[in-house]
Amino acid sequence: MNISVKNLCLSYKDGLKERVILENTNVDIPEGSCNIIVGPSGCGKSSFLYVLSTLRNYNGGKILYDDVELNSGKLKTQMRYKNFGFIFQQHYLIPYLTVEENIRMSQNKKEKISKRSIDEILEKLNIAHLANSMPYKLSGGEKQRVAIARALIKKPEVIFADEPTASLDKDTAIDIYNMLRKVNEKSTLIMATHDTSILIGDERKMVFDNKHILADM
Ligand SMILES: Nc1ncnc2c1ncn2[C@@H]1O[C@H](COP(=O)(O)OP(=O)(O)OP(=O)(O)O)[C@@H](O)[C@H]1O
Ligand SMILES: [Mg+2]
């Protein structure tokens, strides 16, 4: 899926003041590309991710997903459910469910997730032995791997990741980022991060700079 951002305007009302995050921003995100959003704290990385992933509204311009604008709540929900995967800084695992049950959260009666595909993704993430464990027994890095498995189990076309390695030590962060790149190589990745030292070097970096994006660095 190609995502095309046209003249996007995004701002927040802060009392009587307006805080502008993006002003007439244009950016194309080609299918299968790896896009890293960087910039200082508070510059709007998360806001931009949530706008792109339909989780928050914007003030002007448009966003096209394979040339289609999602102009109803129903279309947005369908897109999120069928095509998007989300990974956050916190893992947001459900403490009362096992690893496997957490990964199965997105299944429904019509589309049951097979045991085989769960085993496969857990193996790729080197946590096959944890399938029946409860989240509280896992380390931070293991929990984040489960969160990745949950986000990627349905092979989303686009993966949105907001600081997925920020609460991990350096080696684990590198490990998790490499896993994220490897598990669904064909997916588009759009990831916000503070830590560019984990990057491999083949990424496109979108640097936020005072209401604009300096893309393609
Ligand atoms: N719902 C909101 N209402 C008002 N202001 C908001 C809201 N959400 C974010 N902001 C403001 O918008 C700006 C951008 O926030 P955002 O969380 O997108 O930044 P960020 O680049 O992700 O920061 P960080 O690196 O700390 O995660 C900040 O100044 C923040 O205070
Ligand atoms: Mg953020």
Short mmCIF file of C-alpha atoms and ligand atoms in Angstrom, two decimals:
data_model
loop_
_atom_site.label_atom_id
_atom_site.label_comp_id
_atom_site.label_asym_id
_atom_site.label_seq_id
_atom_site.Cartn_x
_atom_site.Cartn_y
_atom_site.Cartn_z
CA MET A 1 0.00 0.00 0.00
CA ASN A 2 1.29 3.47 -0.91
CA ILE A 3 0.49 6.26 1.52
CA SER A 4 0.44 9.80 0.22
CA VAL A 5 0.23 12.81 2.53
CA LYS A 6 -0.93 15.99 0.81
CA ASN A 7 -0.72 19.44 2.40
CA LEU A 8 -1.25 18.02 5.86
CA CYS A 9 -1.87 20.52 8.64
CA LEU A 10 -1.83 19.37 12.23
CA SER A 11 -2.12 21.55 15.31
CA TYR A 12 -3.31 21.47 18.90
CA LYS A 13 -5.33 24.12 20.72
CA ASP A 14 -3.64 25.05 23.97
CA GLY A 15 -6.07 27.43 25.65
CA LEU A 16 -6.23 30.39 23.32
CA LYS A 17 -2.92 29.52 21.70
CA GLU A 18 -2.46 27.17 18.78
CA ARG A 19 0.53 24.82 18.69
CA VAL A 20 1.31 23.99 15.05
CA ILE A 21 2.95 20.59 14.56
CA LEU A 22 2.87 20.31 10.77
CA GLU A 23 2.07 22.92 8.17
CA ASN A 24 1.28 21.98 4.54
CA THR A 25 3.38 18.84 4.70
CA ASN A 26 3.71 16.55 1.69
CA VAL A 27 5.27 13.13 1.91
CA ASP A 28 4.95 9.84 0.05
CA ILE A 29 5.47 6.53 1.79
CA PRO A 30 5.93 3.79 -0.80
CA GLU A 31 4.78 0.21 -0.25
CA GLY A 32 7.36 -1.87 1.57
CA SER A 33 9.56 1.06 2.59
CA CYS A 34 11.18 1.52 5.98
CA ASN A 35 10.57 4.99 7.37
CA ILE A 36 12.03 6.33 10.59
CA ILE A 37 10.64 9.49 12.20
CA VAL A 38 13.19 11.36 14.27
CA GLY A 39 13.36 14.73 16.01
CA PRO A 40 13.42 16.22 19.50
CA SER A 41 10.88 15.34 22.18
CA GLY A 42 7.60 17.14 21.63
CA CYS A 43 8.18 17.83 17.92
CA GLY A 44 5.19 15.69 16.92
CA LYS A 45 6.52 12.24 16.00
CA SER A 46 3.79 10.34 17.85
CA SER A 47 1.11 12.74 16.67
CA PHE A 48 2.15 12.18 13.06
CA LEU A 49 2.14 8.38 13.51
CA TYR A 50 -1.35 8.48 14.99
CA VAL A 51 -2.59 10.69 12.18
CA LEU A 52 -1.13 8.35 9.54
CA SER A 53 -2.64 5.34 11.28
CA THR A 54 -6.10 7.01 11.48
CA LEU A 55 -6.05 7.06 15.28
CA ARG A 56 -6.26 10.83 15.44
CA ASN A 57 -7.75 13.60 13.32
CA TYR A 58 -5.91 16.39 11.58
CA ASN A 59 -6.80 19.95 10.69
CA GLY A 60 -6.28 20.16 6.93
CA GLY A 61 -5.01 18.46 3.80
CA LYS A 62 -5.55 14.80 3.05
CA ILE A 63 -4.01 11.36 3.33
CA LEU A 64 -4.46 8.82 0.55
CA TYR A 65 -4.06 5.08 1.01
CA ASP A 66 -3.56 3.61 -2.47
CA ASP A 67 -5.26 6.76 -3.78
CA VAL A 68 -8.25 6.38 -1.47
CA GLU A 69 -9.14 8.90 1.22
CA LEU A 70 -10.65 7.29 4.32
CA ASN A 71 -13.52 9.65 4.89
CA SER A 72 -15.70 7.60 7.21
CA GLY A 73 -15.24 5.96 10.58
CA LYS A 74 -16.15 2.62 9.04
CA LEU A 75 -13.40 2.83 6.39
CA LYS A 76 -10.86 3.83 9.04
CA THR A 77 -11.83 0.93 11.30
CA GLN A 78 -11.60 -1.53 8.41
CA MET A 79 -8.19 -0.23 7.42
CA ARG A 80 -6.88 -0.47 11.00
CA TYR A 81 -8.28 -3.94 11.47
CA LYS A 82 -7.22 -5.47 8.14
CA ASN A 83 -4.10 -3.62 7.12
CA PHE A 84 -2.37 -2.02 10.09
CA GLY A 85 -0.29 -3.37 12.96
CA PHE A 86 0.60 -1.30 16.03
CA ILE A 87 3.54 -1.49 18.41
CA PHE A 88 3.95 1.02 21.23
CA GLN A 89 6.64 1.87 23.77
CA GLN A 90 4.65 -0.01 26.38
CA HIS A 91 3.77 -3.57 25.43
CA TYR A 92 0.12 -3.37 26.59
CA LEU A 93 -0.14 -7.13 27.06
CA ILE A 94 -3.15 -8.35 29.00
CA PRO A 95 -1.82 -9.65 32.32
CA TYR A 96 -4.51 -12.34 32.73
CA LEU A 97 -3.82 -14.05 29.39
CA THR A 98 -0.93 -16.24 28.27
CA VAL A 99 1.44 -15.18 25.51
CA GLU A 100 -0.49 -17.22 22.95
CA GLU A 101 -3.85 -15.85 24.12
CA ASN A 102 -2.50 -12.31 23.92
CA ILE A 103 -1.41 -12.92 20.32
CA ARG A 104 -4.84 -14.32 19.50
CA MET A 105 -6.56 -11.12 20.65
CA SER A 106 -7.13 -9.96 17.08
CA GLN A 107 -8.79 -13.15 15.83
CA ASN A 108 -12.50 -13.58 15.28
CA LYS A 109 -14.79 -16.52 14.47
CA LYS A 110 -14.35 -16.16 10.73
CA GLU A 111 -10.58 -15.75 10.80
CA LYS A 112 -9.13 -18.08 13.38
CA ILE A 113 -5.38 -17.75 13.79
CA SER A 114 -3.81 -21.19 13.37
CA LYS A 115 -1.59 -22.71 16.04
CA ARG A 116 0.99 -23.21 13.32
CA SER A 117 1.22 -19.52 12.45
CA ILE A 118 1.55 -18.67 16.15
CA ASP A 119 4.37 -21.22 16.55
CA GLU A 120 6.03 -19.86 13.42
CA ILE A 121 6.09 -16.23 14.55
CA LEU A 122 7.17 -17.15 18.09
CA GLU A 123 10.03 -19.16 16.63
CA LYS A 124 11.12 -16.26 14.42
CA LEU A 125 11.17 -14.07 17.52
CA ASN A 126 13.04 -16.72 19.57
CA ILE A 127 10.29 -17.01 22.18
CA ALA A 128 8.60 -20.29 21.18
CA HIS A 129 9.24 -21.67 24.67
CA LEU A 130 7.14 -18.88 26.20
CA ALA A 131 3.84 -19.59 24.41
CA ASN A 132 2.06 -20.67 27.59
CA SER A 133 3.72 -18.19 29.95
CA MET A 134 1.95 -15.33 31.67
CA PRO A 135 3.31 -11.84 30.83
CA TYR A 136 4.47 -11.06 34.40
CA LYS A 137 7.07 -13.82 34.11
CA LEU A 138 8.71 -12.26 31.05
CA SER A 139 11.52 -9.74 30.77
CA GLY A 140 10.91 -6.35 29.14
CA GLY A 141 12.49 -7.51 25.87
CA GLU A 142 10.44 -10.72 25.85
CA LYS A 143 7.22 -8.78 26.46
CA GLN A 144 8.07 -6.46 23.58
CA ARG A 145 8.64 -9.49 21.33
CA VAL A 146 5.16 -10.75 22.24
CA ALA A 147 3.78 -7.31 21.39
CA ILE A 148 5.54 -7.55 18.02
CA ALA A 149 4.08 -11.04 17.44
CA ARG A 150 0.61 -9.74 18.28
CA ALA A 151 1.01 -6.81 15.87
CA LEU A 152 2.43 -8.90 13.03
CA ILE A 153 0.51 -12.18 13.27
CA LYS A 154 -1.99 -11.07 10.62
CA LYS A 155 0.78 -9.86 8.31
CA PRO A 156 -0.29 -6.21 8.23
CA GLU A 157 0.63 -4.19 5.18
CA VAL A 158 1.76 -1.28 7.34
CA ILE A 159 3.38 -1.46 10.77
CA PHE A 160 3.25 1.63 13.00
CA ALA A 161 5.75 1.58 15.82
CA ASP A 162 6.01 4.38 18.39
CA GLU A 163 9.34 4.20 20.25
CA PRO A 164 9.15 0.39 20.47
CA THR A 165 12.64 0.08 21.93
CA ALA A 166 12.68 3.10 24.24
CA SER A 167 12.27 1.16 27.49
CA LEU A 168 14.91 -1.46 26.66
CA ASP A 169 18.68 -1.61 27.16
CA LYS A 170 20.89 -1.00 24.13
CA ASP A 171 21.58 -4.63 23.13
CA THR A 172 17.94 -5.65 23.56
CA ALA A 173 16.84 -2.57 21.61
CA ILE A 174 19.09 -3.54 18.68
CA ASP A 175 17.82 -7.11 18.87
CA ILE A 176 14.15 -6.06 18.90
CA TYR A 177 14.63 -3.64 16.02
CA ASN A 178 16.33 -6.32 13.92
CA MET A 179 13.46 -8.73 14.67
CA LEU A 180 10.96 -6.09 13.71
CA ARG A 181 12.71 -5.61 10.37
CA LYS A 182 13.01 -9.36 9.71
CA VAL A 183 9.63 -10.79 10.68
CA ASN A 184 7.55 -9.07 8.02
CA GLU A 185 10.07 -7.94 5.47
CA LYS A 186 7.37 -7.04 2.96
CA SER A 187 5.43 -4.71 5.24
CA THR A 188 5.89 -0.97 5.24
CA LEU A 189 7.39 0.16 8.54
CA ILE A 190 6.79 3.62 9.98
CA MET A 191 8.60 4.01 13.27
CA ALA A 192 9.25 6.91 15.61
CA THR A 193 12.43 6.69 17.65
CA HIS A 194 14.80 8.78 19.74
CA ASP A 195 17.60 6.33 19.26
CA THR A 196 19.12 6.36 15.79
CA SER A 197 22.06 4.22 16.94
CA ILE A 198 19.88 1.09 16.55
CA LEU A 199 19.32 1.72 12.83
CA ILE A 200 20.92 -0.46 10.17
CA GLY A 201 21.57 2.24 7.58
CA ASP A 202 19.10 1.38 4.82
CA GLU A 203 16.24 3.35 6.36
CA ARG A 204 14.67 6.52 5.11
CA LYS A 205 14.80 9.10 7.88
CA MET A 206 12.12 11.75 8.20
CA VAL A 207 13.49 14.47 10.39
CA PHE A 208 10.92 16.77 11.98
CA ASP A 209 12.02 20.35 11.89
CA ASN A 210 9.79 23.19 13.05
CA LYS A 211 6.46 22.39 11.34
CA HIS A 212 8.00 20.55 8.39
CA ILE A 213 9.56 17.22 7.55
CA LEU A 214 12.97 17.09 5.98
CA ALA A 215 12.48 13.73 4.36
CA ASP A 216 14.74 11.30 2.57
CA MET A 217 17.86 11.74 4.62
N1 LIG B 1 -3.99 15.77 22.79
C1 LIG B 1 -3.15 16.80 22.85
N2 LIG B 1 -3.61 18.03 23.17
C2 LIG B 1 -2.77 19.10 23.20
N3 LIG B 1 -1.46 19.04 22.89
C3 LIG B 1 -0.97 17.84 22.57
C4 LIG B 1 -1.76 16.66 22.54
N4 LIG B 1 -0.98 15.59 22.18
C5 LIG B 1 0.25 16.11 22.00
N5 LIG B 1 0.26 17.45 22.24
C6 LIG B 1 1.43 18.34 22.09
O1 LIG B 1 1.90 18.23 20.77
C7 LIG B 1 3.31 18.22 20.73
C8 LIG B 1 3.80 16.94 20.02
O2 LIG B 1 3.56 15.81 20.84
P1 LIG B 1 4.02 14.35 20.42
O3 LIG B 1 3.64 13.45 21.52
O4 LIG B 1 3.49 14.06 19.07
O5 LIG B 1 5.60 14.56 20.35
P2 LIG B 1 6.76 13.47 20.17
O6 LIG B 1 7.68 14.01 19.13
O7 LIG B 1 6.19 12.13 19.97
O8 LIG B 1 7.49 13.56 21.60
P3 LIG B 1 8.29 12.38 22.38
O9 LIG B 1 9.61 12.24 21.66
O10 LIG B 1 8.46 12.97 23.75
O11 LIG B 1 7.46 11.15 22.35
C9 LIG B 1 3.77 18.35 22.17
O12 LIG B 1 4.08 19.70 22.41
C10 LIG B 1 2.58 17.92 22.98
O13 LIG B 1 2.54 18.56 24.22
MG MG B 2 6.23 10.35 21.08
#
